[in-house]
mmCIF file of C-alpha atoms and ligand atoms in Angstrom:
data_model
loop_
_atom_site.group_PDB
_atom_site.id
_atom_site.type_symbol
_atom_site.label_atom_id
_atom_site.label_comp_id
_atom_site.label_asym_id
_atom_site.label_seq_id
_atom_site.Cartn_x
_atom_site.Cartn_y
_atom_site.Cartn_z
ATOM 1 C CA MET A 5 216.774 24.129 -18.436
ATOM 2 C CA ILE A 6 213.139 23.112 -18.746
ATOM 3 C CA ARG A 7 212.968 20.031 -20.918
ATOM 4 C CA LYS A 8 209.853 18.221 -19.739
ATOM 5 C CA ALA A 9 206.226 19.036 -20.464
ATOM 6 C CA VAL A 10 203.019 17.477 -19.207
ATOM 7 C CA LEU A 11 200.048 17.461 -21.590
ATOM 8 C CA PRO A 12 196.860 16.510 -19.765
ATOM 9 C CA VAL A 13 194.524 15.071 -22.388
ATOM 10 C CA ALA A 14 192.346 12.852 -20.206
ATOM 11 C CA GLY A 15 189.255 15.113 -20.147
ATOM 12 C CA LEU A 16 185.948 14.101 -21.705
ATOM 13 C CA GLY A 17 185.618 16.978 -24.169
ATOM 14 C CA THR A 18 181.884 17.290 -23.547
ATOM 15 C CA ARG A 19 181.604 20.706 -25.209
ATOM 16 C CA MET A 20 182.487 19.128 -28.555
ATOM 17 C CA LEU A 21 180.048 16.200 -28.385
ATOM 18 C CA PRO A 22 179.042 14.258 -30.409
ATOM 19 C CA ALA A 23 182.375 14.671 -32.282
ATOM 20 C CA THR A 24 184.218 13.468 -29.186
ATOM 21 C CA LYS A 25 182.177 10.299 -28.614
ATOM 22 C CA ALA A 26 184.813 8.088 -30.207
ATOM 23 C CA VAL A 27 187.523 10.575 -31.280
ATOM 24 C CA PRO A 28 189.648 12.419 -28.705
ATOM 25 C CA LYS A 29 188.951 16.160 -28.970
ATOM 26 C CA GLU A 30 192.714 16.711 -29.283
ATOM 27 C CA MET A 31 192.608 14.760 -32.561
ATOM 28 C CA LEU A 32 189.969 17.002 -34.166
ATOM 29 C CA CYS A 33 191.476 18.574 -37.200
ATOM 30 C CA LEU A 34 192.276 22.220 -37.979
ATOM 31 C CA ILE A 35 192.921 22.327 -41.767
ATOM 32 C CA ASN A 36 194.910 19.070 -42.030
ATOM 33 C CA LYS A 37 196.576 18.806 -38.625
ATOM 34 C CA PRO A 38 195.055 17.584 -35.367
ATOM 35 C CA VAL A 39 194.843 20.277 -32.694
ATOM 36 C CA ILE A 40 197.345 18.421 -30.505
ATOM 37 C CA GLN A 41 200.016 18.638 -33.214
ATOM 38 C CA TYR A 42 199.958 22.459 -33.098
ATOM 39 C CA ILE A 43 200.531 22.216 -29.344
ATOM 40 C CA VAL A 44 203.307 19.650 -29.562
ATOM 41 C CA GLU A 45 205.023 21.748 -32.256
ATOM 42 C CA GLU A 46 204.902 24.748 -29.918
ATOM 43 C CA ALA A 47 206.402 22.679 -27.067
ATOM 44 C CA VAL A 48 209.210 21.371 -29.259
ATOM 45 C CA ALA A 49 209.925 24.866 -30.626
ATOM 46 C CA SER A 50 210.177 26.012 -27.000
ATOM 47 C CA GLY A 51 212.957 23.532 -26.203
ATOM 48 C CA ILE A 52 210.892 20.682 -24.733
ATOM 49 C CA ARG A 53 212.388 17.236 -25.367
ATOM 50 C CA ASP A 54 210.339 14.972 -23.066
ATOM 51 C CA LEU A 55 206.570 14.929 -23.475
ATOM 52 C CA ILE A 56 204.365 13.246 -20.909
ATOM 53 C CA PHE A 57 200.764 12.735 -21.992
ATOM 54 C CA VAL A 58 198.194 12.159 -19.255
ATOM 55 C CA VAL A 59 195.644 9.984 -21.038
ATOM 56 C CA SER A 60 192.427 8.132 -20.372
ATOM 57 C CA ARG A 61 190.705 5.290 -22.200
ATOM 58 C CA GLY A 62 190.151 5.958 -25.891
ATOM 59 C CA LYS A 63 193.014 8.434 -26.273
ATOM 60 C CA GLU A 64 195.461 6.009 -27.917
ATOM 61 C CA ALA A 65 195.180 7.803 -31.269
ATOM 62 C CA ILE A 66 197.089 10.744 -29.770
ATOM 63 C CA LEU A 67 200.082 8.565 -28.948
ATOM 64 C CA ASP A 68 199.924 6.779 -32.303
ATOM 65 C CA HIS A 69 199.961 10.123 -34.100
ATOM 66 C CA PHE A 70 203.462 10.903 -32.771
ATOM 67 C CA ASP A 71 204.813 7.374 -33.244
ATOM 68 C CA PHE A 72 206.358 5.857 -36.378
ATOM 69 C CA SER A 73 203.917 4.127 -38.737
ATOM 70 C CA PRO A 74 206.027 1.633 -40.748
ATOM 71 C CA GLU A 75 203.176 0.314 -42.915
ATOM 72 C CA LEU A 76 202.034 3.772 -43.980
ATOM 73 C CA GLU A 77 205.623 4.834 -44.638
ATOM 74 C CA ALA A 78 206.320 1.727 -46.748
ATOM 75 C CA GLU A 79 203.134 2.353 -48.741
ATOM 76 C CA LEU A 80 203.972 6.023 -49.384
ATOM 77 C CA GLU A 81 207.531 5.074 -50.352
ATOM 78 C CA GLU A 82 206.313 2.452 -52.805
ATOM 79 C CA ARG A 83 203.912 4.944 -54.407
ATOM 80 C CA GLY A 84 206.684 7.551 -54.698
ATOM 81 C CA LYS A 85 204.833 10.084 -52.498
ATOM 82 C CA LYS A 86 208.025 11.708 -51.262
ATOM 83 C CA ALA A 87 206.574 14.940 -49.833
ATOM 84 C CA LEU A 88 203.884 13.111 -47.868
ATOM 85 C CA LEU A 89 206.408 10.559 -46.627
ATOM 86 C CA ASP A 90 208.693 13.355 -45.390
ATOM 87 C CA GLU A 91 205.797 15.019 -43.602
ATOM 88 C CA VAL A 92 204.641 11.776 -41.964
ATOM 89 C CA ARG A 93 208.208 11.066 -40.795
ATOM 90 C CA ARG A 94 208.637 14.630 -39.520
ATOM 91 C CA VAL A 95 205.578 14.236 -37.289
ATOM 92 C CA SER A 96 206.793 10.863 -35.949
ATOM 93 C CA GLY A 97 210.193 12.368 -35.185
ATOM 94 C CA LEU A 98 208.880 15.559 -33.552
ATOM 95 C CA VAL A 99 209.042 14.282 -29.994
ATOM 96 C CA GLU A 100 212.340 12.916 -28.752
ATOM 97 C CA ASN A 101 210.951 11.124 -25.685
ATOM 98 C CA LEU A 102 207.281 10.352 -25.496
ATOM 99 C CA SER A 103 205.625 8.790 -22.493
ATOM 100 C CA ALA A 104 202.103 8.381 -21.244
ATOM 101 C CA VAL A 105 200.470 7.858 -17.922
ATOM 102 C CA ARG A 106 196.843 6.964 -17.278
ATOM 103 C CA GLN A 107 194.449 9.042 -15.269
ATOM 104 C CA LYS A 108 191.935 6.333 -14.462
ATOM 105 C CA LYS A 109 189.167 8.713 -13.377
ATOM 106 C CA ALA A 110 188.602 12.270 -14.611
ATOM 107 C CA LEU A 111 189.210 13.839 -11.196
ATOM 108 C CA GLY A 112 190.225 17.216 -12.548
ATOM 109 C CA LEU A 113 193.154 19.051 -14.110
ATOM 110 C CA GLY A 114 195.051 19.221 -10.802
ATOM 111 C CA HIS A 115 194.717 15.473 -10.374
ATOM 112 C CA ALA A 116 195.865 14.887 -13.969
ATOM 113 C CA ILE A 117 199.077 16.838 -13.296
ATOM 114 C CA LEU A 118 199.623 14.937 -10.049
ATOM 115 C CA VAL A 119 199.363 11.625 -11.896
ATOM 116 C CA ALA A 120 202.380 12.713 -13.969
ATOM 117 C CA ALA A 121 204.555 13.418 -10.879
ATOM 118 C CA PRO A 122 206.598 10.179 -10.986
ATOM 119 C CA LEU A 123 207.518 10.840 -14.625
ATOM 120 C CA VAL A 124 208.372 14.500 -14.013
ATOM 121 C CA GLY A 125 210.643 13.793 -11.040
ATOM 122 C CA ASP A 126 212.432 16.553 -9.211
ATOM 123 C CA GLU A 127 212.723 19.268 -11.857
ATOM 124 C CA PRO A 128 210.768 22.228 -13.214
ATOM 125 C CA PHE A 129 208.341 21.397 -16.011
ATOM 126 C CA ALA A 130 205.810 22.928 -18.370
ATOM 127 C CA VAL A 131 202.106 22.187 -18.700
ATOM 128 C CA LEU A 132 200.237 22.741 -21.958
ATOM 129 C CA LEU A 133 196.482 22.285 -22.232
ATOM 130 C CA GLY A 134 195.034 20.873 -25.381
ATOM 131 C CA ASP A 135 192.389 23.493 -26.184
ATOM 132 C CA ASP A 136 194.428 26.625 -26.654
ATOM 133 C CA ILE A 137 196.561 27.124 -29.707
ATOM 134 C CA VAL A 138 198.613 30.293 -29.950
ATOM 135 C CA GLU A 139 200.088 31.962 -32.993
ATOM 136 C CA ALA A 140 203.100 33.934 -31.861
ATOM 137 C CA GLU A 141 206.412 35.180 -33.180
ATOM 138 C CA GLU A 142 208.225 33.675 -30.194
ATOM 139 C CA PRO A 143 206.513 30.375 -29.310
ATOM 140 C CA CYS A 144 204.128 31.016 -26.458
ATOM 141 C CA LEU A 145 205.642 28.433 -24.107
ATOM 142 C CA ARG A 146 209.148 29.746 -24.734
ATOM 143 C CA GLN A 147 208.034 33.195 -23.488
ATOM 144 C CA LEU A 148 206.962 31.549 -20.212
ATOM 145 C CA ILE A 149 210.082 29.392 -19.893
ATOM 146 C CA ARG A 150 212.327 32.454 -20.303
ATOM 147 C CA ALA A 151 210.471 34.248 -17.512
ATOM 148 C CA ALA A 152 210.453 31.186 -15.198
ATOM 149 C CA GLU A 153 214.183 30.641 -15.689
ATOM 150 C CA GLU A 154 214.889 34.281 -14.921
ATOM 151 C CA LEU A 155 212.583 34.458 -11.870
ATOM 152 C CA ARG A 156 213.236 30.880 -10.672
ATOM 153 C CA ALA A 157 209.560 30.634 -9.798
ATOM 154 C CA PRO A 158 206.362 29.320 -11.373
ATOM 155 C CA VAL A 159 204.933 31.417 -14.200
ATOM 156 C CA ILE A 160 201.409 31.173 -15.580
ATOM 157 C CA GLY A 161 200.311 32.383 -18.993
ATOM 158 C CA VAL A 162 197.497 34.951 -18.957
ATOM 159 C CA GLU A 163 195.569 36.934 -21.533
ATOM 160 C CA ARG A 164 193.707 40.223 -21.091
ATOM 161 C CA LEU A 165 190.087 39.633 -22.105
ATOM 162 C CA PRO A 166 186.933 41.729 -22.081
ATOM 163 C CA ARG A 167 185.421 41.582 -18.554
ATOM 164 C CA GLU A 168 182.274 39.836 -19.771
ATOM 165 C CA GLU A 169 184.366 36.880 -20.992
ATOM 166 C CA VAL A 170 186.526 36.137 -17.935
ATOM 167 C CA HIS A 171 183.836 34.111 -16.133
ATOM 168 C CA ARG A 172 184.875 31.059 -18.162
ATOM 169 C CA TYR A 173 188.470 31.158 -16.851
ATOM 170 C CA GLY A 174 190.650 31.319 -13.775
ATOM 171 C CA VAL A 175 191.367 35.012 -13.147
ATOM 172 C CA ILE A 176 194.373 36.479 -11.327
ATOM 173 C CA ASP A 177 194.720 39.332 -8.894
ATOM 174 C CA GLY A 178 198.238 40.534 -9.633
ATOM 175 C CA GLU A 179 200.651 43.285 -8.831
ATOM 176 C CA PRO A 180 202.342 44.620 -11.983
ATOM 177 C CA LEU A 181 206.148 44.328 -11.920
ATOM 178 C CA ARG A 182 207.019 45.323 -15.465
ATOM 179 C CA GLU A 183 205.254 45.328 -18.805
ATOM 180 C CA GLY A 184 203.154 42.144 -19.001
ATOM 181 C CA LEU A 185 204.555 40.584 -15.799
ATOM 182 C CA TYR A 186 202.641 40.350 -12.515
ATOM 183 C CA ARG A 187 203.258 38.843 -9.112
ATOM 184 C CA ILE A 188 200.053 36.960 -8.260
ATOM 185 C CA ASN A 189 198.239 37.797 -4.999
ATOM 186 C CA ASP A 190 195.265 35.519 -5.598
ATOM 187 C CA VAL A 191 193.529 33.397 -8.223
ATOM 188 C CA VAL A 192 189.784 32.938 -8.564
ATOM 189 C CA GLU A 193 188.210 30.184 -10.676
ATOM 190 C CA LYS A 194 185.377 31.258 -12.991
ATOM 191 C CA PRO A 195 184.334 34.455 -11.152
ATOM 192 C CA ARG A 196 181.158 36.404 -11.924
ATOM 193 C CA PRO A 197 182.092 39.463 -14.057
ATOM 194 C CA GLU A 198 181.460 41.914 -11.188
ATOM 195 C CA GLU A 199 183.581 39.812 -8.802
ATOM 196 C CA ALA A 200 186.542 39.213 -11.117
ATOM 197 C CA PRO A 201 189.709 40.696 -9.582
ATOM 198 C CA SER A 202 191.022 41.686 -13.049
ATOM 199 C CA GLU A 203 190.601 40.996 -16.757
ATOM 200 C CA LEU A 204 193.645 38.719 -16.787
ATOM 201 C CA ALA A 205 192.469 35.201 -17.590
ATOM 202 C CA ILE A 206 194.611 32.095 -17.170
ATOM 203 C CA ILE A 207 195.135 30.302 -20.471
ATOM 204 C CA GLY A 208 196.495 26.805 -20.947
ATOM 205 C CA ARG A 209 200.237 27.343 -20.502
ATOM 206 C CA TYR A 210 202.206 27.029 -17.254
ATOM 207 C CA VAL A 211 205.711 26.468 -15.905
ATOM 208 C CA PHE A 212 205.865 24.804 -12.492
ATOM 209 C CA PHE A 213 208.463 23.658 -10.012
ATOM 210 C CA PRO A 214 208.093 20.264 -8.256
ATOM 211 C CA GLU A 215 206.704 22.021 -5.177
ATOM 212 C CA ILE A 216 203.303 22.206 -6.931
ATOM 213 C CA PHE A 217 202.916 18.449 -6.361
ATOM 214 C CA THR A 218 203.019 18.896 -2.563
ATOM 215 C CA TYR A 219 200.077 21.295 -2.835
ATOM 216 C CA LEU A 220 198.145 19.131 -5.303
ATOM 217 C CA GLU A 221 198.525 16.206 -2.887
ATOM 218 C CA LYS A 222 197.144 18.047 0.097
ATOM 219 C CA ILE A 223 194.286 20.204 -1.226
ATOM 220 C CA PRO A 224 190.801 18.720 -0.830
ATOM 221 C CA PRO A 225 188.575 18.181 -3.904
ATOM 222 C CA GLY A 226 186.913 21.460 -4.914
ATOM 223 C CA ALA A 227 184.212 22.376 -7.439
ATOM 224 C CA GLY A 228 182.611 19.281 -9.008
ATOM 225 C CA GLY A 229 184.569 16.955 -6.669
ATOM 226 C CA GLU A 230 187.675 17.607 -8.781
ATOM 227 C CA ILE A 231 191.210 18.424 -7.672
ATOM 228 C CA GLN A 232 191.462 21.958 -9.035
ATOM 229 C CA LEU A 233 194.806 23.342 -10.157
ATOM 230 C CA THR A 234 193.588 26.826 -9.209
ATOM 231 C CA ASP A 235 193.052 25.698 -5.585
ATOM 232 C CA ALA A 236 196.627 24.388 -5.388
ATOM 233 C CA LEU A 237 197.936 27.682 -6.785
ATOM 234 C CA ALA A 238 195.824 29.691 -4.337
ATOM 235 C CA ALA A 239 197.169 27.581 -1.432
ATOM 236 C CA MET A 240 200.764 28.136 -2.576
ATOM 237 C CA ILE A 241 200.227 31.888 -2.791
ATOM 238 C CA ARG A 242 198.591 31.949 0.673
ATOM 239 C CA ASP A 243 201.774 30.319 1.989
ATOM 240 C CA GLY A 244 203.707 33.315 0.664
ATOM 241 C CA LYS A 245 205.275 31.502 -2.321
ATOM 242 C CA GLU A 246 206.104 33.573 -5.365
ATOM 243 C CA VAL A 247 203.938 32.799 -8.391
ATOM 244 C CA TYR A 248 204.024 35.041 -11.458
ATOM 245 C CA ALA A 249 201.741 35.669 -14.416
ATOM 246 C CA LEU A 250 202.961 36.644 -17.874
ATOM 247 C CA GLU A 251 200.731 38.201 -20.509
ATOM 248 C CA LEU A 252 201.487 36.159 -23.572
ATOM 249 C CA LYS A 253 202.303 37.879 -26.830
ATOM 250 C CA GLY A 254 200.363 36.276 -29.659
ATOM 251 C CA VAL A 255 196.891 35.387 -30.844
ATOM 252 C CA ARG A 256 195.119 32.599 -28.972
ATOM 253 C CA TYR A 257 192.332 30.403 -30.252
ATOM 254 C CA ASP A 258 190.265 28.287 -27.883
ATOM 255 C CA THR A 259 189.455 25.208 -29.926
ATOM 256 C CA GLY A 260 187.580 23.423 -27.118
ATOM 257 C CA ASN A 261 184.123 24.706 -28.099
ATOM 258 C CA PRO A 262 182.358 24.867 -31.486
ATOM 259 C CA GLU A 263 182.566 28.677 -31.881
ATOM 260 C CA GLY A 264 186.287 28.834 -31.058
ATOM 261 C CA PHE A 265 186.976 25.822 -33.232
ATOM 262 C CA VAL A 266 185.343 27.382 -36.304
ATOM 263 C CA LYS A 267 187.088 30.727 -35.705
ATOM 264 C CA ALA A 268 190.458 28.966 -35.444
ATOM 265 C CA THR A 269 189.797 27.033 -38.645
ATOM 266 C CA VAL A 270 188.854 30.180 -40.594
ATOM 267 C CA ALA A 271 191.755 32.241 -39.215
ATOM 268 C CA LEU A 272 194.324 29.539 -39.972
ATOM 269 C CA ALA A 273 192.882 28.899 -43.426
ATOM 270 C CA LEU A 274 193.068 32.610 -44.297
ATOM 271 C CA LYS A 275 196.738 32.677 -43.257
ATOM 272 C CA ASP A 276 197.665 29.560 -45.196
ATOM 273 C CA PRO A 277 199.657 30.601 -48.295
ATOM 274 C CA GLU A 278 197.942 28.087 -50.555
ATOM 275 C CA LEU A 279 194.420 28.034 -49.132
ATOM 276 C CA GLY A 280 194.262 31.674 -48.006
ATOM 277 C CA PRO A 281 193.294 33.397 -51.311
ATOM 278 C CA LYS A 282 190.721 30.701 -52.158
ATOM 279 C CA ILE A 283 189.047 30.786 -48.757
ATOM 280 C CA ARG A 284 189.027 34.605 -48.756
ATOM 281 C CA LYS A 285 187.200 34.592 -52.090
ATOM 282 C CA PHE A 286 184.829 31.857 -50.909
ATOM 283 C CA LEU A 287 183.981 33.808 -47.757
ATOM 284 C CA SER A 288 183.449 37.098 -49.529
ATOM 285 C CA ASP A 289 181.189 35.426 -52.121
ATOM 286 C CA LEU A 290 179.288 33.753 -49.317
ATOM 287 C CA LEU A 291 178.813 37.032 -47.458
HETATM 288 P P1 UTP B 308 188.472 21.040 -19.546
HETATM 289 O O1 UTP B 308 187.854 21.637 -18.364
HETATM 290 O O2 UTP B 308 188.569 21.841 -20.800
HETATM 291 O O3 UTP B 308 187.686 19.678 -19.789
HETATM 292 O O4 UTP B 308 189.905 20.515 -19.113
HETATM 293 P P2 UTP B 308 187.531 18.760 -21.048
HETATM 294 O O5 UTP B 308 187.041 17.453 -20.582
HETATM 295 O O6 UTP B 308 188.788 18.690 -21.860
HETATM 296 O O7 UTP B 308 186.436 19.465 -21.965
HETATM 297 P P3 UTP B 308 184.894 19.780 -21.662
HETATM 298 O O8 UTP B 308 184.913 20.949 -20.707
HETATM 299 O O9 UTP B 308 184.254 18.555 -21.109
HETATM 300 O O10 UTP B 308 184.359 20.137 -23.014
HETATM 301 C C1 UTP B 308 191.085 21.263 -19.281
HETATM 302 C C2 UTP B 308 192.237 20.326 -19.605
HETATM 303 O O11 UTP B 308 192.473 19.402 -18.554
HETATM 304 C C3 UTP B 308 192.411 18.077 -18.995
HETATM 305 C C4 UTP B 308 191.603 18.109 -20.291
HETATM 306 O O12 UTP B 308 191.950 17.029 -21.131
HETATM 307 C C5 UTP B 308 191.976 19.474 -20.854
HETATM 308 O O13 UTP B 308 193.195 19.434 -21.586
HETATM 309 N N1 UTP B 308 191.779 17.241 -17.938
HETATM 310 C C6 UTP B 308 190.675 17.696 -17.304
HETATM 311 C C7 UTP B 308 192.336 16.025 -17.601
HETATM 312 O O14 UTP B 308 193.361 15.592 -18.178
HETATM 313 N N2 UTP B 308 191.756 15.300 -16.605
HETATM 314 C C8 UTP B 308 190.649 15.720 -15.944
HETATM 315 O O15 UTP B 308 190.184 15.007 -15.043
HETATM 316 C C9 UTP B 308 190.095 16.959 -16.313
#
C-alpha cells in the first residue's frame, strides 16, 4: 500500500516571473483553485494519506492553504456563508497528515527528494511535481500506483509527445511489455530532437522504492550543479534494476510556463458547468 507522497515545491519558478517574486508558483490560481490543490486532490483520490512537502523560504502559503483557518471559518459562519464554509473546511481536511521539510538550497529535484528521505522512511512512495495537472477518469497517480504494486518496482509516468517537443523533458528508451507499459533501458535528460531515444517524455508523476535514496546519495551533481533525478534513475538502470514507464491515460496541462498556464485556464473554464457556456461565448465573440 502506497500511502506517502513527496511534493517537491522548493524550486524558484523562474519561468513564471514576475508572478513568482513573492507568490509561490504552486499558489497561482486556475479558475479559483491554486494549482497545488489540483495536485493534492489527485494524490488524495489515489489513496495517499501522508503528504510531505519539500519547501524553501517563502513557500509557507502552500502549507497554510491545507491547514485549518479558524478566523476565516468563524467569519464565514457568522455571515451565514454555509457553502463557502463547507468548501474552506473541505480543503483544510483534504490531507490527513501533512508535513514539510526544508530544502535550504535549490540543488535540484533529486536533492529535493533526498531531503524528504527521513520522513519517507523505509517504504515505497509517490512523487508529484507541481507543474503538471492531469484530467483523467482514473486519477493519474492511481494508474501508476496500481502498476507499481503489481510489478513491485518503480514506475514513472510518461506521455507520448510530438518529437519536436521532447527536448524540454527527460525521455525514455523503453522496451514495450504491454499496451502503455515499458521496461526502461535508459533515460536521457532534455535530448536534442534528433538524439531523443523515443517520443515518450517523463511527466511529473513517479512511484519509487526506498532504494532510489541510495542512488540519489551517491550520484555526483550533474547539469547546472544540481542533483538530477534522471541521473539517479540512469544509474539504477545501469545496475540492472527494473524501472518501468507507464503512459498515463488523461489530458495533461503543464502550468509551469505562461503558454501552458493560459491553455490550462481556458480548458478548465470551458469544462466548468457554470463558467463553460459563458466563456465559450466570450471566446467565440472575441475570435
Ligand atoms: P523545475 O525544473 O520546473 O524548476 O522543477 P522550477 O524552479 O519549479 O521552475 P523554473 O524552471 O525555474 O520555472 C521541477 C520540480 O522540482 C522542484 C520544483 O519546485 C518543481 O516542482 N524543485 C526543483 C525543487 O523542489 N528543488 C530544486 O532544487 C529544484
